[in-house]
PDB file of C-alpha atoms and ligand atoms in Angstrom:
ATOM      1  CA  MET N 257      15.331   9.938  18.675  1.00 51.00           C
ATOM      2  CA  SER N 258      12.506   8.041  17.044  1.00 56.00           C
ATOM      3  CA  THR N 259      12.582   4.396  16.017  1.00 54.00           C
ATOM      4  CA  PRO N 260      13.379   3.577  12.388  1.00 56.00           C
ATOM      5  CA  PRO N 261      10.278   3.629  10.155  1.00 52.00           C
ATOM      6  CA  LEU N 262      10.635  -0.060   9.242  1.00 50.00           C
ATOM      7  CA  TRP N 263      10.444  -1.088  12.914  1.00 52.00           C
ATOM      8  CA  ARG N 264       7.767   1.437  13.787  1.00 52.00           C
ATOM      9  CA  GLU N 265       5.540   0.275  10.939  1.00 55.00           C
ATOM     10  CA  THR N 266       6.145  -3.484  11.134  1.00 56.00           C
ATOM     11  CA  ASN N 267       2.481  -4.314  11.682  1.00 54.00           C
ATOM     12  CA  ILE N 268       1.489  -2.088   8.775  1.00 56.00           C
ATOM     13  CA  ASN N 269       4.121  -3.234   6.302  1.00 59.00           C
ATOM     14  CA  LEU N 270       5.262  -6.758   7.066  1.00 65.00           C
ATOM     15  CA  LYS N 271       2.148  -8.160   8.709  1.00 78.00           C
ATOM     16  CA  LEU N 272      -0.192  -6.176   6.454  1.00 87.00           C
ATOM     17  CA  GLU N 273      -2.588  -5.446   9.289  1.00 90.00           C
ATOM     18  CA  GLY N 274      -5.395  -2.949   8.996  1.00 92.00           C
ATOM     19  CA  LYS N 275      -8.282  -1.841  11.184  1.00 94.00           C
ATOM     20  CA  LYS N 276     -11.860  -2.906  10.526  1.00 95.00           C
ATOM     21  CA  CYS N 277     -14.860  -0.988  11.877  1.00 96.00           C
ATOM     22  CA  LYS N 278     -16.957  -3.371  14.014  1.00 97.00           C
ATOM     23  CA  SER N 279     -20.076  -1.398  13.140  1.00 97.00           C
ATOM     24  CA  CYS N 280     -19.999  -1.143   9.325  1.00 96.00           C
ATOM     25  CA  GLY N 281     -17.068  -3.309   8.183  1.00 94.00           C
ATOM     26  CA  TYR N 282     -15.085  -0.437   6.662  1.00 94.00           C
ATOM     27  CA  VAL N 283     -11.373  -1.312   6.504  1.00 94.00           C
ATOM     28  CA  SER N 284      -8.808   1.424   7.068  1.00 92.00           C
ATOM     29  CA  TYR N 285      -5.162   1.041   6.011  1.00 88.00           C
ATOM     30  CA  PRO N 286      -2.395   2.031   6.574  1.00 83.00           C
ATOM     31  CA  GLU N 287      -3.665   4.452   9.198  1.00 81.00           C
ATOM     32  CA  TYR N 288      -6.972   4.927  10.903  1.00 82.00           C
ATOM     33  CA  HIS N 289      -8.703   7.573  12.969  1.00 88.00           C
ATOM     34  CA  LYS N 290     -10.681   7.181  16.158  1.00 93.00           C
ATOM     35  CA  ILE N 291     -13.912   7.905  14.273  1.00 95.00           C
ATOM     36  CA  CYS N 292     -14.912   5.679  11.318  1.00 96.00           C
ATOM     37  CA  VAL N 293     -14.980   7.829   8.169  1.00 94.00           C
ATOM     38  CA  LYS N 294     -17.807   5.726   6.721  1.00 95.00           C
ATOM     39  CA  CYS N 295     -20.334   5.410   9.579  1.00 97.00           C
ATOM     40  CA  GLY N 296     -19.098   7.752  12.318  1.00 96.00           C
ATOM     41  CA  THR N 297     -18.835   5.064  15.013  1.00 96.00           C
ATOM     42  CA  VAL N 298     -16.277   6.041  17.635  1.00 96.00           C
ATOM     43  CA  ASP N 299     -13.345   3.763  18.535  1.00 94.00           C
ATOM     44  CA  GLN N 300     -14.794   0.390  17.535  1.00 96.00           C
ATOM     45  CA  TRP N 301     -11.877  -1.058  15.570  1.00 96.00           C
ATOM     46  CA  GLU N 302     -10.529  -4.574  15.347  1.00 95.00           C
ATOM     47  CA  THR N 303      -7.211  -5.543  13.814  1.00 94.00           C
ATOM     48  CA  VAL N 304      -7.574  -7.585  10.631  1.00 95.00           C
ATOM     49  CA  LYS N 305      -5.076  -9.315   8.388  1.00 94.00           C
ATOM     50  CA  LEU N 306      -5.410  -7.870   4.905  1.00 94.00           C
ATOM     51  CA  ALA N 307      -5.334  -9.791   1.644  1.00 95.00           C
ATOM     52  CA  LYS N 308      -2.107  -9.672  -0.344  1.00 95.00           C
ATOM     53  CA  THR N 309      -4.033  -9.422  -3.601  1.00 97.00           C
ATOM     54  CA  GLY N 310      -6.358  -6.868  -5.121  1.00 97.00           C
ATOM     55  CA  SER N 311      -7.412  -4.938  -8.209  1.00 98.00           C
ATOM     56  CA  VAL N 312      -6.280  -1.583  -9.572  1.00 98.00           C
ATOM     57  CA  MET N 313      -9.058   0.943  -8.942  1.00 98.00           C
ATOM     58  CA  THR N 314      -7.286   3.806 -10.753  1.00 98.00           C
ATOM     59  CA  TYR N 315      -3.725   4.713 -11.721  1.00 98.00           C
ATOM     60  CA  ILE N 316      -1.323   7.241 -13.206  1.00 97.00           C
ATOM     61  CA  ILE N 317       2.050   6.909 -14.926  1.00 97.00           C
ATOM     62  CA  GLN N 318       4.720   9.164 -13.400  1.00 95.00           C
ATOM     63  CA  HIS N 319       7.317  10.379 -15.920  1.00 96.00           C
ATOM     64  CA  TYR N 320       9.077  13.055 -13.867  1.00 94.00           C
ATOM     65  CA  LEU N 321      10.360  12.107 -10.415  1.00 90.00           C
ATOM     66  CA  PRO N 322      13.525  12.707  -8.359  1.00 87.00           C
ATOM     67  CA  ALA N 323      16.597  10.828  -9.614  1.00 84.00           C
ATOM     68  CA  ALA N 324      16.191   8.102  -6.949  1.00 78.00           C
ATOM     69  CA  PHE N 325      13.171   6.767  -8.834  1.00 82.00           C
ATOM     70  CA  GLU N 326      13.144   4.871 -12.098  1.00 86.00           C
ATOM     71  CA  THR N 327      10.660   6.306 -14.589  1.00 92.00           C
ATOM     72  CA  PRO N 328       8.162   5.864 -16.107  1.00 95.00           C
ATOM     73  CA  LEU N 329       6.670   4.631 -12.840  1.00 94.00           C
ATOM     74  CA  PRO N 330       3.064   3.419 -12.512  1.00 96.00           C
ATOM     75  CA  LEU N 331       1.298   4.484  -9.308  1.00 96.00           C
ATOM     76  CA  ALA N 332      -2.070   3.013  -8.411  1.00 97.00           C
ATOM     77  CA  ILE N 333      -4.877   2.974  -5.917  1.00 97.00           C
ATOM     78  CA  VAL N 334      -5.624  -0.697  -5.256  1.00 96.00           C
ATOM     79  CA  ASP N 335      -8.767  -2.181  -3.741  1.00 96.00           C
ATOM     80  CA  LEU N 336      -7.570  -5.175  -1.729  1.00 96.00           C
ATOM     81  CA  ASP N 337      -9.576  -8.387  -1.773  1.00 97.00           C
ATOM     82  CA  PRO N 338     -11.773  -9.141   1.305  1.00 95.00           C
ATOM     83  CA  PRO N 339     -11.680  -8.110   4.096  1.00 94.00           C
ATOM     84  CA  GLY N 340     -10.903  -5.003   1.997  1.00 94.00           C
ATOM     85  CA  GLY N 341      -8.932  -1.820   2.235  1.00 93.00           C
ATOM     86  CA  ARG N 342      -7.903   0.787  -0.340  1.00 93.00           C
ATOM     87  CA  VAL N 343      -4.156   1.315  -0.702  1.00 91.00           C
ATOM     88  CA  TYR N 344      -2.017   3.762  -2.679  1.00 91.00           C
ATOM     89  CA  GLY N 345       1.269   2.430  -3.977  1.00 91.00           C
ATOM     90  CA  MET N 346       3.937   2.159  -6.629  1.00 92.00           C
ATOM     91  CA  LEU N 347       4.050  -0.763  -8.979  1.00 94.00           C
ATOM     92  CA  THR N 348       7.136  -2.803  -9.688  1.00 91.00           C
ATOM     93  CA  GLU N 349       8.006  -5.094 -12.588  1.00 91.00           C
ATOM     94  CA  THR N 350       5.234  -3.379 -14.542  1.00 93.00           C
ATOM     95  CA  LYS N 351       5.361  -1.744 -17.969  1.00 94.00           C
ATOM     96  CA  PRO N 352       3.178   1.361 -18.342  1.00 95.00           C
ATOM     97  CA  GLU N 353       1.271  -0.262 -21.219  1.00 96.00           C
ATOM     98  CA  GLU N 354       0.267  -3.141 -18.899  1.00 95.00           C
ATOM     99  CA  MET N 355      -1.638  -0.791 -16.584  1.00 97.00           C
ATOM    100  CA  LYS N 356      -5.432  -0.874 -16.667  1.00 97.00           C
ATOM    101  CA  VAL N 357      -8.323  -0.454 -14.274  1.00 98.00           C
ATOM    102  CA  GLY N 358      -9.106  -3.882 -12.818  1.00 98.00           C
ATOM    103  CA  LEU N 359      -5.547  -5.208 -13.262  1.00 98.00           C
ATOM    104  CA  ARG N 360      -5.021  -7.990 -10.706  1.00 98.00           C
ATOM    105  CA  VAL N 361      -2.015  -7.264  -8.478  1.00 97.00           C
ATOM    106  CA  GLU N 362      -0.258  -8.670  -5.437  1.00 96.00           C
ATOM    107  CA  VAL N 363       1.615  -6.988  -2.607  1.00 93.00           C
ATOM    108  CA  ASP N 364       5.388  -7.059  -2.778  1.00 89.00           C
ATOM    109  CA  PHE N 365       7.520  -5.677   0.061  1.00 80.00           C
ATOM    110  CA  ARG N 366      10.323  -3.687  -1.546  1.00 74.00           C
ATOM    111  CA  GLU N 367      12.786  -0.886  -1.096  1.00 72.00           C
ATOM    112  CA  ILE N 368      11.232   2.382  -2.202  1.00 71.00           C
ATOM    113  CA  TYR N 369      14.342   4.596  -2.156  1.00 69.00           C
ATOM    114  CA  TYR N 370      17.508   5.431  -0.203  1.00 70.00           C
ATOM    115  CA  ASP N 371      17.573   8.274   2.284  1.00 73.00           C
ATOM    116  CA  ARG N 372      20.854   9.276   3.958  1.00 78.00           C
ATOM    117  CA  GLY N 373      22.325   5.805   3.502  1.00 78.00           C
ATOM    118  CA  LEU N 374      19.232   3.934   4.656  1.00 77.00           C
ATOM    119  CA  GLY N 375      16.934   1.952   2.404  1.00 74.00           C
ATOM    120  CA  ILE N 376      13.319   3.005   2.907  1.00 72.00           C
ATOM    121  CA  HIS N 377      11.031  -0.002   2.499  1.00 71.00           C
ATOM    122  CA  SER N 378       7.305  -0.266   2.030  1.00 78.00           C
ATOM    123  CA  ILE N 379       4.781  -2.235   0.063  1.00 85.00           C
ATOM    124  CA  LYS N 380       4.600  -2.065  -3.695  1.00 91.00           C
ATOM    125  CA  PHE N 381       2.368  -3.955  -6.081  1.00 95.00           C
ATOM    126  CA  LYS N 382       3.155  -6.169  -9.039  1.00 95.00           C
ATOM    127  CA  PRO N 383       0.819  -7.762 -11.568  1.00 96.00           C
ATOM    128  CA  ILE N 384      -0.283 -11.325 -10.907  1.00 96.00           C
ATOM    129  CA  ARG N 385       1.101 -13.256 -13.846  1.00 89.00           C
ATOM    130  CA  GLU N 386      -0.066 -16.800 -14.458  1.00 81.00           C
TER     131      GLU N 386
HETATM  132 ZN1   ZN R 244     -17.834   2.226  10.364  1.00 74.70          ZN
END
């Protein structure tokens, strides 16, 4: 029996930790491979705390999803602020017409959906509103 995903991925989700290549500075999140995809250096990673803010690099609006999801649902690829990292995620508290490339967002740890009576949690993004 494996550990629950929330526990298994605590460092990824709650601590927002990524891996940074010591050779070129490339930041990998949520997973990384032994070989840096940018420079090819082997196994030279350090753990870094990622920023909780970033900008939408690109996005789509999902209109047709399983019943567990509320639609329309914006999904985006977000470039996190330094030290960096590129993350794919759902947006919350966001109207489709608000979405644009460059939209400033912040990480929000939320429930994604229910699976067999368990809430599945992960990071989402929401616009930074001032
Ligand atoms: Zn590298």
